[in-house]
CSV table of C-alpha atoms and ligand atoms in Angstrom, one decimal:
chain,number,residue,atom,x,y,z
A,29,UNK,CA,100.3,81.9,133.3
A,30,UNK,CA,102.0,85.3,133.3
A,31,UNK,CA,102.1,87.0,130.2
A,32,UNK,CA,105.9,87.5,128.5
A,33,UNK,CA,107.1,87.7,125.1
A,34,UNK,CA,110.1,86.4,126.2
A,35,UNK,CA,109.4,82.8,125.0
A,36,UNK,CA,113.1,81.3,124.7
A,37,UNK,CA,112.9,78.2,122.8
A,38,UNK,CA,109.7,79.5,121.0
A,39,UNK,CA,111.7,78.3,117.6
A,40,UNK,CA,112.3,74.8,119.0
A,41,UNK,CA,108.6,73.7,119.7
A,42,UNK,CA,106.1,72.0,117.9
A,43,UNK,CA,103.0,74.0,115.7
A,44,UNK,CA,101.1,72.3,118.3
A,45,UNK,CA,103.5,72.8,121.6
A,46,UNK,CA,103.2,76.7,120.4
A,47,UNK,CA,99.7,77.1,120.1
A,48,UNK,CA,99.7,75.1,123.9
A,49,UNK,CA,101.4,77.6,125.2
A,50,UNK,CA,99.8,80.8,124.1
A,51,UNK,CA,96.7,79.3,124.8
A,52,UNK,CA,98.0,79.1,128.4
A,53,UNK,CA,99.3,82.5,129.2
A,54,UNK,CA,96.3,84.2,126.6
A,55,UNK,CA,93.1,82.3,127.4
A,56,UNK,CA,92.7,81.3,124.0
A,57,UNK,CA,90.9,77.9,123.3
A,58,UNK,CA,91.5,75.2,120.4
A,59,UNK,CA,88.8,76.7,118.5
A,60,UNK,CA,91.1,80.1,118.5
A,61,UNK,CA,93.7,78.4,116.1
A,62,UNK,CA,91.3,76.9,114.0
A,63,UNK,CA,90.3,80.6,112.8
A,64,UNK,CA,89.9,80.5,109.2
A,65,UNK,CA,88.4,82.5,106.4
A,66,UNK,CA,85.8,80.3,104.5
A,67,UNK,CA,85.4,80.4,101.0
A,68,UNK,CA,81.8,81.7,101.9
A,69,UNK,CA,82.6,84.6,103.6
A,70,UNK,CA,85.3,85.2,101.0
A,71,UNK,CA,82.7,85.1,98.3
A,72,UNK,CA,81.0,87.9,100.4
A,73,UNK,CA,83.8,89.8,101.1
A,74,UNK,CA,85.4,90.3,97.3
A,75,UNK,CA,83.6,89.5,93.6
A,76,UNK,CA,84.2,86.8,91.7
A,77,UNK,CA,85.6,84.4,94.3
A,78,UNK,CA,87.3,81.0,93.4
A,79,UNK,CA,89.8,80.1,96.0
A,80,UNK,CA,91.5,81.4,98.9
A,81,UNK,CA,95.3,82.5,99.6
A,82,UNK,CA,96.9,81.3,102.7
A,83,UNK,CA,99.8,82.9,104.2
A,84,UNK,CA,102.3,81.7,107.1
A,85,UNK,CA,101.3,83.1,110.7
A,86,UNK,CA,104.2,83.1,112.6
A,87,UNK,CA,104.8,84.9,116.1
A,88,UNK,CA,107.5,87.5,116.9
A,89,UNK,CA,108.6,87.1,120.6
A,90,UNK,CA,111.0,89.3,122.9
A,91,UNK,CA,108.8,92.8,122.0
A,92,UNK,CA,108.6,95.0,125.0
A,93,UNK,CA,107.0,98.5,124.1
A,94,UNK,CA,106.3,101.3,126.4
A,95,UNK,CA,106.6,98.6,129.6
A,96,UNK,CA,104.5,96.4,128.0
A,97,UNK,CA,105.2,92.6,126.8
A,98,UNK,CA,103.5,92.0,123.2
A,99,UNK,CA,103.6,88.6,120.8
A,100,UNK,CA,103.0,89.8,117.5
A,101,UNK,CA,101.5,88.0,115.4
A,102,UNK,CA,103.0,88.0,111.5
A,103,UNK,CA,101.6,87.0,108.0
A,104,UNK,CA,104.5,86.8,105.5
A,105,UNK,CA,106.1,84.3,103.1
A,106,UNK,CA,109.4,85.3,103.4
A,107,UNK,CA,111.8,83.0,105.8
A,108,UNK,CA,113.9,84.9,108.6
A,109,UNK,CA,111.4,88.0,108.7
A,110,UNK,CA,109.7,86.6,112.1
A,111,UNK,CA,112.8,85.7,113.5
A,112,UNK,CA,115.2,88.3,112.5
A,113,UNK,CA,112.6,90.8,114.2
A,114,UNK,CA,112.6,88.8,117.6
A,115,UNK,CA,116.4,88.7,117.3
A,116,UNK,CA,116.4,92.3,117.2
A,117,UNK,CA,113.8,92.7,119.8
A,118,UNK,CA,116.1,90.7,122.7
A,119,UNK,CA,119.0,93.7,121.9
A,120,UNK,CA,117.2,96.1,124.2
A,121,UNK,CA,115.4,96.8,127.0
A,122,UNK,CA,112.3,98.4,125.4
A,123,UNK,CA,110.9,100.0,122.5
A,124,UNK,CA,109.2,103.6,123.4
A,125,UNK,CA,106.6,104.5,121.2
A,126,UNK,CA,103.6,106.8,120.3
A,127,UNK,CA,100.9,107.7,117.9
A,128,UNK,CA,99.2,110.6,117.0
A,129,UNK,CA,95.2,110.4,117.4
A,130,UNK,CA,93.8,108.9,114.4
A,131,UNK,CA,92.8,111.7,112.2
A,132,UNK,CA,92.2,111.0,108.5
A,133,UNK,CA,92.2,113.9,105.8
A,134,UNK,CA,89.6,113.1,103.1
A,135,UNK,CA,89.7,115.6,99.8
A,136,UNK,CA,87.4,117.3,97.6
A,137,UNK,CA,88.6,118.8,94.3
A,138,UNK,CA,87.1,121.7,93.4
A,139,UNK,CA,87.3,122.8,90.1
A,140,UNK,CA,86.5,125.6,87.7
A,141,UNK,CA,87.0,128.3,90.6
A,142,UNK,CA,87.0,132.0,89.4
A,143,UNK,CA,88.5,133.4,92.9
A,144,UNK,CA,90.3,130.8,94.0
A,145,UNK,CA,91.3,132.2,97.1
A,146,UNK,CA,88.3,134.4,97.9
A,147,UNK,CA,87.3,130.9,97.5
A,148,UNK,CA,89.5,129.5,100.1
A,149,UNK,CA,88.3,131.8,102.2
A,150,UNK,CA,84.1,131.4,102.0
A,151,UNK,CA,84.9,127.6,102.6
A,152,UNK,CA,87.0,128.4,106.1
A,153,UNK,CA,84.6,131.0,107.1
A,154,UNK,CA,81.5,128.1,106.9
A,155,UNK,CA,83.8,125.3,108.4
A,156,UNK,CA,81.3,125.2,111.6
A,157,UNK,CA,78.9,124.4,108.9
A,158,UNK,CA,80.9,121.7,106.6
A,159,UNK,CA,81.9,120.0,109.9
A,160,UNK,CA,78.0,119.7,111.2
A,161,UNK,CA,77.3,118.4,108.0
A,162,UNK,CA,79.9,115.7,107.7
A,163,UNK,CA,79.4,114.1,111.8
A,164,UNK,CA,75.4,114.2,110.5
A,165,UNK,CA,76.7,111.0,108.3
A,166,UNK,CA,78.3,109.2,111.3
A,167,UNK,CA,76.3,110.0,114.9
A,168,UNK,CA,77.9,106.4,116.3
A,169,UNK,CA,81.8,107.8,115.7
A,170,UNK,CA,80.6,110.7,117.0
A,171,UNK,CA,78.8,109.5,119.9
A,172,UNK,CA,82.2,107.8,120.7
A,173,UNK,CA,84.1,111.3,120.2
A,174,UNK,CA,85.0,110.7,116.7
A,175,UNK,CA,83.6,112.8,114.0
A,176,UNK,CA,84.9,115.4,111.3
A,177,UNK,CA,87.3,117.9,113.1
A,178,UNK,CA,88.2,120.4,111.6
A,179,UNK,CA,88.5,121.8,107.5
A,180,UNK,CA,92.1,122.9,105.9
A,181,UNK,CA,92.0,124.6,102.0
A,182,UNK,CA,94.7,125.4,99.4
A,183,UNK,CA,94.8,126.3,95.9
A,184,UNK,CA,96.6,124.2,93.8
A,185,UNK,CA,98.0,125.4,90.2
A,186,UNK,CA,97.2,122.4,87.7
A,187,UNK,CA,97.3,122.2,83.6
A,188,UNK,CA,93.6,122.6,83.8
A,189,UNK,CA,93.6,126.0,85.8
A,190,UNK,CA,93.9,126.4,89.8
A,191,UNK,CA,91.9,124.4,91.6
A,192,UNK,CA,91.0,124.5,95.7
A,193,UNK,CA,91.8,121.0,97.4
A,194,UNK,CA,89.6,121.1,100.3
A,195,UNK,CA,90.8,118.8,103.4
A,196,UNK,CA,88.3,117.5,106.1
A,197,UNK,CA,90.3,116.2,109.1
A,198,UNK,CA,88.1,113.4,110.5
A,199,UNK,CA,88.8,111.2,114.1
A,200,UNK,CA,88.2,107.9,113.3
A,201,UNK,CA,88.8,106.3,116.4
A,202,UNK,CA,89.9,102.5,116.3
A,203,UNK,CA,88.6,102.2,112.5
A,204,UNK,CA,91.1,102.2,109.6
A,205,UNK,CA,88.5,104.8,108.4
A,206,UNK,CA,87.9,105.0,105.2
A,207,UNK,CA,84.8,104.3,104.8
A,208,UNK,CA,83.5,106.7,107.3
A,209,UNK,CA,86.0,109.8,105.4
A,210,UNK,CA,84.7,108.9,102.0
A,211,UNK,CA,81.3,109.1,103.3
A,212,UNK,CA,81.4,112.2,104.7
A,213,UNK,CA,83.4,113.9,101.4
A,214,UNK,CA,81.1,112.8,99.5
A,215,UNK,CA,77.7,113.8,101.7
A,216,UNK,CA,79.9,117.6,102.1
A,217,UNK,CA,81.0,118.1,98.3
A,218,UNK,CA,77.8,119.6,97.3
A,219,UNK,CA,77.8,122.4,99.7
A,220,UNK,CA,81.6,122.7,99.7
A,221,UNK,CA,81.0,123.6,95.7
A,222,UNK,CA,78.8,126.0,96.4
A,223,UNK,CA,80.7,128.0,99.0
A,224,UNK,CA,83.6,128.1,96.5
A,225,UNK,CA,81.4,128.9,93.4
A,226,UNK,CA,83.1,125.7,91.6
A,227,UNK,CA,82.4,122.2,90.6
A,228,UNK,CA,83.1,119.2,92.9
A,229,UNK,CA,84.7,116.2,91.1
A,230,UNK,CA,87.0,113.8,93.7
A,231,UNK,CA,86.0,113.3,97.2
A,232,UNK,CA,88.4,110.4,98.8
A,233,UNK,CA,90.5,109.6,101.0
A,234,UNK,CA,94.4,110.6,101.2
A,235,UNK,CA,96.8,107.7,102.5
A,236,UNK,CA,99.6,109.9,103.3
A,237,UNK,CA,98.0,110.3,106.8
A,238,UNK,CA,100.1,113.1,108.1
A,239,UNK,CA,97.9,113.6,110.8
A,240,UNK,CA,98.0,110.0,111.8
A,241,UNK,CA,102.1,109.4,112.3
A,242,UNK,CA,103.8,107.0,114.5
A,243,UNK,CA,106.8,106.8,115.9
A,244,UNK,CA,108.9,104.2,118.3
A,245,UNK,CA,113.0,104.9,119.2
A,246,UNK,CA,114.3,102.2,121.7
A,247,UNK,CA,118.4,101.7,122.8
A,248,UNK,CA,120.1,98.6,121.5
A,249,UNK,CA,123.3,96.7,123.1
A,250,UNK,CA,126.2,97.3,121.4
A,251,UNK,CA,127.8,94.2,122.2
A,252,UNK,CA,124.9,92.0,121.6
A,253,UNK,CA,124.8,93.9,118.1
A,254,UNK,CA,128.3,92.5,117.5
A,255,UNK,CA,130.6,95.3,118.7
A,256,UNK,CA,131.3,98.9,117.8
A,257,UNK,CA,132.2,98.2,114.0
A,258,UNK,CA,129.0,96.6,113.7
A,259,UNK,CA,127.2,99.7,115.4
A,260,UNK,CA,129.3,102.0,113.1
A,261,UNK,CA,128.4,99.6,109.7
A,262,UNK,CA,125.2,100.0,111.2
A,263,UNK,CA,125.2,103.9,110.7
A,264,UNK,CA,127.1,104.2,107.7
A,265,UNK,CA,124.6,101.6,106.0
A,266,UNK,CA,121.6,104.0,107.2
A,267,UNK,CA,123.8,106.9,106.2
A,268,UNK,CA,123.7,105.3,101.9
A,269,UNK,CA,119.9,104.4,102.6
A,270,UNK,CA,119.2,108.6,103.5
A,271,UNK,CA,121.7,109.7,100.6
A,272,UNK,CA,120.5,106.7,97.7
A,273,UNK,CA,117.4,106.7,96.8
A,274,UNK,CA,118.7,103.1,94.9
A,275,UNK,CA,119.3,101.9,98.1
A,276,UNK,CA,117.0,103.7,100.5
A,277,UNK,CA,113.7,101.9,98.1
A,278,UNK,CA,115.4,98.3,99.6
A,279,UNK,CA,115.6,100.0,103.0
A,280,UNK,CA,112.4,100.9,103.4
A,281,UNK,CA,111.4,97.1,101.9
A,282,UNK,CA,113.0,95.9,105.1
A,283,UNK,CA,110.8,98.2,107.4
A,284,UNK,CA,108.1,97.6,105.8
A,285,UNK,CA,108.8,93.6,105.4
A,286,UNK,CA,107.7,93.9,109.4
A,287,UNK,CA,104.9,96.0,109.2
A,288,UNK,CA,102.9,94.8,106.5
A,289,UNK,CA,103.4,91.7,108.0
A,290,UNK,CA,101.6,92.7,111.1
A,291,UNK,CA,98.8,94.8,109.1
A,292,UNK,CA,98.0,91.8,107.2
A,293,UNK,CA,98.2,89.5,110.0
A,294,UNK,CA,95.3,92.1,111.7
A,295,UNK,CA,93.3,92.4,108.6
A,296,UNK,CA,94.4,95.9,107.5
A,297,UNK,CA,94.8,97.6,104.5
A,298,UNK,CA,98.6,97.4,103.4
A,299,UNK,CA,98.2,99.2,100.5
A,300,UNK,CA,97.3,102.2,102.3
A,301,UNK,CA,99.7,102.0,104.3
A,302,UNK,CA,102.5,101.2,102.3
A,303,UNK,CA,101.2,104.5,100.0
A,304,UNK,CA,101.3,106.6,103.3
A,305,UNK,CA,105.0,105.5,103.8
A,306,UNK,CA,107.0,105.9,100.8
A,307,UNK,CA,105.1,109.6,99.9
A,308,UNK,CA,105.9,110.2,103.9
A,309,UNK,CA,109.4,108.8,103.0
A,310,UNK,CA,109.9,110.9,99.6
A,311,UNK,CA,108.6,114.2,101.3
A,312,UNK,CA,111.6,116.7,101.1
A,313,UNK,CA,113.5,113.9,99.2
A,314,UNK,CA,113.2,110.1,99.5
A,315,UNK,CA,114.5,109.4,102.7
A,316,UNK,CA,114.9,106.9,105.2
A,317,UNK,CA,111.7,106.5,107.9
A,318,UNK,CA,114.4,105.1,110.6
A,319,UNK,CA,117.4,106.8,111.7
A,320,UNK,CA,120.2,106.0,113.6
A,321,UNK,CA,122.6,107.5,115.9
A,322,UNK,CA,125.4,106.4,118.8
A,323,UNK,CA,125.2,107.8,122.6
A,324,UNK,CA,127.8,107.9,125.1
A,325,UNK,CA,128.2,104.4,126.0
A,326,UNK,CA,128.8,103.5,122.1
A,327,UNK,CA,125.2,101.5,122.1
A,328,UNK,CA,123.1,102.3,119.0
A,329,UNK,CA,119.9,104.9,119.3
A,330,UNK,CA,117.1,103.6,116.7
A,331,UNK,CA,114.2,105.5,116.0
A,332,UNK,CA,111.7,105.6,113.1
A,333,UNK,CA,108.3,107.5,112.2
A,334,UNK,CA,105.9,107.2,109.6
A,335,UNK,CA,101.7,107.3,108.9
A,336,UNK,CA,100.3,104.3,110.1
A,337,UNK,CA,96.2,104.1,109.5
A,338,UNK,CA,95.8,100.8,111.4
A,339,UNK,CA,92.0,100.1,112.7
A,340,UNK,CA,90.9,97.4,115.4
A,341,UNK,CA,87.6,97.3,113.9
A,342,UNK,CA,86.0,97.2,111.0
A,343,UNK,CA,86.8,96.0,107.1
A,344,UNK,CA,88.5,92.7,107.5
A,345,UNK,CA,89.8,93.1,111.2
A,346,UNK,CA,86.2,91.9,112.5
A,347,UNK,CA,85.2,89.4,109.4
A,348,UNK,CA,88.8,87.6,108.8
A,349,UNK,CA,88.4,84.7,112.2
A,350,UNK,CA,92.6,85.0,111.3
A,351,UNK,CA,92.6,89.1,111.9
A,352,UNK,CA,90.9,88.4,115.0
A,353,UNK,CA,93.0,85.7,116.2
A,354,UNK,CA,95.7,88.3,115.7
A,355,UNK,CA,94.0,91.1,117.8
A,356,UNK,CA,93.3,88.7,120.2
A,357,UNK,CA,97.1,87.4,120.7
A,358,UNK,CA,98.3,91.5,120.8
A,359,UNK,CA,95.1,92.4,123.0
A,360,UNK,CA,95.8,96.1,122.4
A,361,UNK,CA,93.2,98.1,123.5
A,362,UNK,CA,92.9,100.7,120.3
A,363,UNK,CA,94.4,101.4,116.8
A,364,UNK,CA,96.5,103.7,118.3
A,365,UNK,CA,98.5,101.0,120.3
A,366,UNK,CA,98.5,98.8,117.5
A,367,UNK,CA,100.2,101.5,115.5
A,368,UNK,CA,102.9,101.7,117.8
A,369,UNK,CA,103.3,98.3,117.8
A,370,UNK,CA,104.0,98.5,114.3
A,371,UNK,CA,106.2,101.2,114.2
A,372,UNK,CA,108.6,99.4,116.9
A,373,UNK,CA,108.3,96.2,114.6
A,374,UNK,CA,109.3,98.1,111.7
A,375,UNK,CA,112.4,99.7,113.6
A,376,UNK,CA,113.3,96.3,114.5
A,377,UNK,CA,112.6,94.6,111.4
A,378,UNK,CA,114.9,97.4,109.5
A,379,UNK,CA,117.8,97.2,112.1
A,380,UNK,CA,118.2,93.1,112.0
A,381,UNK,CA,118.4,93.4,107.9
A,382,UNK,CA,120.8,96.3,108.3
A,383,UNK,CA,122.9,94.3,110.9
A,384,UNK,CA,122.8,91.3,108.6
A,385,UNK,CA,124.0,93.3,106.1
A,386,UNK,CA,126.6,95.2,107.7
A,387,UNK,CA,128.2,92.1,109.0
A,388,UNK,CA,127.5,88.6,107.5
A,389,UNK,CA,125.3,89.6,104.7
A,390,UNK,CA,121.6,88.4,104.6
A,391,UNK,CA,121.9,85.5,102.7
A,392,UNK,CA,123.6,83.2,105.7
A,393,UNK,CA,120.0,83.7,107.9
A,394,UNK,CA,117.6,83.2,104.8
A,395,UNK,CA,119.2,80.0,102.9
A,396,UNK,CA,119.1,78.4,107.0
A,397,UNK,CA,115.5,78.2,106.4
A,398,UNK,CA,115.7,78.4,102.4
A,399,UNK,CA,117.4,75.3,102.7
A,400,UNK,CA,114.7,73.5,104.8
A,401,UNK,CA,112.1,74.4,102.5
A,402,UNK,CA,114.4,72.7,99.5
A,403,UNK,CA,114.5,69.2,101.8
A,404,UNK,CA,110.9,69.4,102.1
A,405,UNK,CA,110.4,69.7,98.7
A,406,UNK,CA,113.1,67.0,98.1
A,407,UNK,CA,111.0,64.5,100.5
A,408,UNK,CA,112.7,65.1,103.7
A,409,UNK,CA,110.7,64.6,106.7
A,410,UNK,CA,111.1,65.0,110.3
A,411,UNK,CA,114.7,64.6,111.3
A,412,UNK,CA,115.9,64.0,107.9
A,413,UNK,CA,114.9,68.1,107.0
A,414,UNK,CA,116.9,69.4,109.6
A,415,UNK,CA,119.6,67.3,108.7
A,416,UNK,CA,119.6,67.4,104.9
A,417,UNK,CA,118.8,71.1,105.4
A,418,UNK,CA,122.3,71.9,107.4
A,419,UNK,CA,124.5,69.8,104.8
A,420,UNK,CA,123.1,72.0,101.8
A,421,UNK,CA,123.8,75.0,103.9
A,422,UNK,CA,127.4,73.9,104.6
A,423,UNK,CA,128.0,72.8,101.0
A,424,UNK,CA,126.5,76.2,99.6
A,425,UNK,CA,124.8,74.2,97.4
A,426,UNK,CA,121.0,74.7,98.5
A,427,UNK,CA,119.3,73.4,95.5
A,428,UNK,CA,116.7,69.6,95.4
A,429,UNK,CA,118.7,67.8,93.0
A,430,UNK,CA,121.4,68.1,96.0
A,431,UNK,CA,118.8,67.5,98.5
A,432,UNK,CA,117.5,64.4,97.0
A,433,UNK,CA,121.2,62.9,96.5
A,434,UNK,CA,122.2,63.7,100.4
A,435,UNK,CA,118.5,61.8,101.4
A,436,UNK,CA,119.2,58.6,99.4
A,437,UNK,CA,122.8,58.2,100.7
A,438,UNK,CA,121.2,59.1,104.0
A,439,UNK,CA,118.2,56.3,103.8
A,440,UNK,CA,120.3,53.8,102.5
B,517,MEV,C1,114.6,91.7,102.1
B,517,MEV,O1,113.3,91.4,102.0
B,517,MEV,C2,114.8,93.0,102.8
B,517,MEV,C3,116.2,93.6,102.8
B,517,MEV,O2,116.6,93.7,101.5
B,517,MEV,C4,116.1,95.0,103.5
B,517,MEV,C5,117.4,95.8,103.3
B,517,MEV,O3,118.2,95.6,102.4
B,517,MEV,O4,117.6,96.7,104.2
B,517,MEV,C6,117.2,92.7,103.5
């Protein structure tokens, strides 16, 4: 079966008619979806272990990105996320996207410097040196054309006295990379401290991963957006987002509402990356990571950038079974790719929530499925949730005490 993200009727099918058929066009087997973390491997993973938290996995459809179909696979709790992204994704014909090679900056803190930028300037001159030392830690990276790259210096001015904030720009391939950058800080500190005639004291890694951006833009039909007001409401709404930092904090919620969902679904560190993309964000003012424009034909031009350290290997994307279901369903080939995968989910992730917005409002979209958790919880099962679901929904009155009244009359 040919590969395509453009499942229509995804929605409609069964947990187990949808497993069917991406085990058809993926090659995956049964065993695939039974992928689970085990309360043994958890206890190995983290201290103190007593239970495990589970999280949705749902599948956004109808991505196309740089000529290429992908089903992306997305861990979140919040209803209309995974479809409000594959709404957006059938609104144009592709998402372009890139990502810079994966280089990490790790710091050391120097402290107590005398001549802070004579300093600066031993540590550059002996930057052959530092790097040598740093790739001694990690021949395999290196052996795969990773490895420390290069060595960047300022002088800060602190309450404490200047110090120098040594940066070691480190290729970490298709790891998230932190383990290999902390490493290598630490293994380099010593001989960094000497050069500068100072004290070491941190040596970590820095999630604002300039180095490491992606970025995704992609055209998107005006008329299936709703029109040219909606396209304009579309605009101005990004407009309050650049100028209100009140404002621009929920917008980049939205973005990020698609991405994380994707990094956790893959087993990556969403802390990290959450930290790159709000310091990114508040770099020459808090600003919006999308922005949005109209061409000629009145359709709506989209684009977004921000860090992304994403890794294919390593940390929890090789020992969570569920990360590796994920990288198996996207099959990208490197953590580049799966960064741009993320950046055009998080373009389409902010542009359905500012379409809602601009239009119905949000609230339409999330009590739909709101509502059929309530009939769940009110008893409802198989037809009955769908039905009870709808009659909250058209009542506005989404709550179980309703839910439970519209069942009985229904049953008797
Ligand atoms: C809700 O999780 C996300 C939104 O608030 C994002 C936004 O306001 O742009 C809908």
């Amino acid at each position: 079966m040919e590969k395509t993200s453009k499942l229509s009727g995804f929605y409609k099918l069964s947990v187990e008619e949808r497993r069917k058929k991406l085990a058809e066009m993926l090659e995956l087997s049964e065993e695939d979806f039974r992928a689970a973390l085990t309360i043994e491997s958890a206890d190995r993973m983290i201290e103190n272990v007593i239970a495990l938290v589970q999280l949705p996995l749902g599948i956004a459809t109808n991505f196309t990105i740089n000529g290429r179909d992908y089903l992306i696979p997305m861990a979140i709790e919040e209803p209309s996320v995974v479809a409000a992204a594959s709404n957006i994704a059938r609104m144009t014909k592709g998402f372009h996207a890139t990502a810079d090679e994966p280089i990490m900056i790790g710091q050391i803190q120097i402290t107590d410097v005398k001549d802070p930028f004579a300093a600066k300037v031993r540590v550059i001159e002996k930057k052959k040196e530092i790097i040598e030392r740093a790739n001694q830690c990690d021949p395999i990276l290196v052996g795969l054309g990773g490895g420390a790259k290069d060595v960047e210096a300022r002088v800060i001015d602190t309450p404490s006295g200047p110090m120098l904030i040594v940066h070691l720009l480190v290729n970490v391939k298709d790891a998230m990379g932190a383990n290999a950058v902390n490493t290598m800080c630490e293994t380099v500190a010593p001989f960094v401290a000497e050069l500068a005639q100072g004290k070491y004291l941190l040596r970590i890694i820095s999630n604002l991963a300039m180095h490491r951006l992606a970025r995704a833009w992609a055209v998107f039909d005006k008329d299936m957006l709703g029109g040219e007001e909606v396209v304009d409401g579309i605009i101005k709404a990004f407009e309050f987002a650049n100028a209100d930092p009140f404002r621009c904090a929920t917008h980049n919620k939205g973005i990020m509402n698609g991405i994380d969902a994707l990094v956790i679904a893959t087993g990556n560190d969403f802390r990290a990356i959450e930290a790159g993309a709000h310091t990114y964000a508040s770099l020459g003012g808090y600003h919006s990571l999308t922005q949005y424009s109209k061409n000629e034909d009145g359709d709506l031009v989209g684009s977004i950038e921000l860090p992304i350290a994403c890794g294919t290997i390593g940390g929890a994307t090789s020992s969570n079974p569920v990360a590796k279901l994920s990288l198996k369903i996207l099959s990208v080939k490197s953590s580049q790719e799966l960064a741009c995968v993320m950046a055009s989910l998080g373009l389409a992730q902010n542009l359905a929530a500012l379409r809602a917005l601009a239009s119905e409002g949000i609230q339409r979209g999330h009590m739909e499925l709101h509502a059929r958790n309530i009939a769940i919880m009110a008893g409802a099962v198989g037809k009955e949730i769908d039905i009870v679901a709808e009659k909250m929904a058209n009542e506005k009155k989404v709550r179980v005490d309703r839910a439970k009244e519209i069942l009985e009359e229904m049953r008797k």
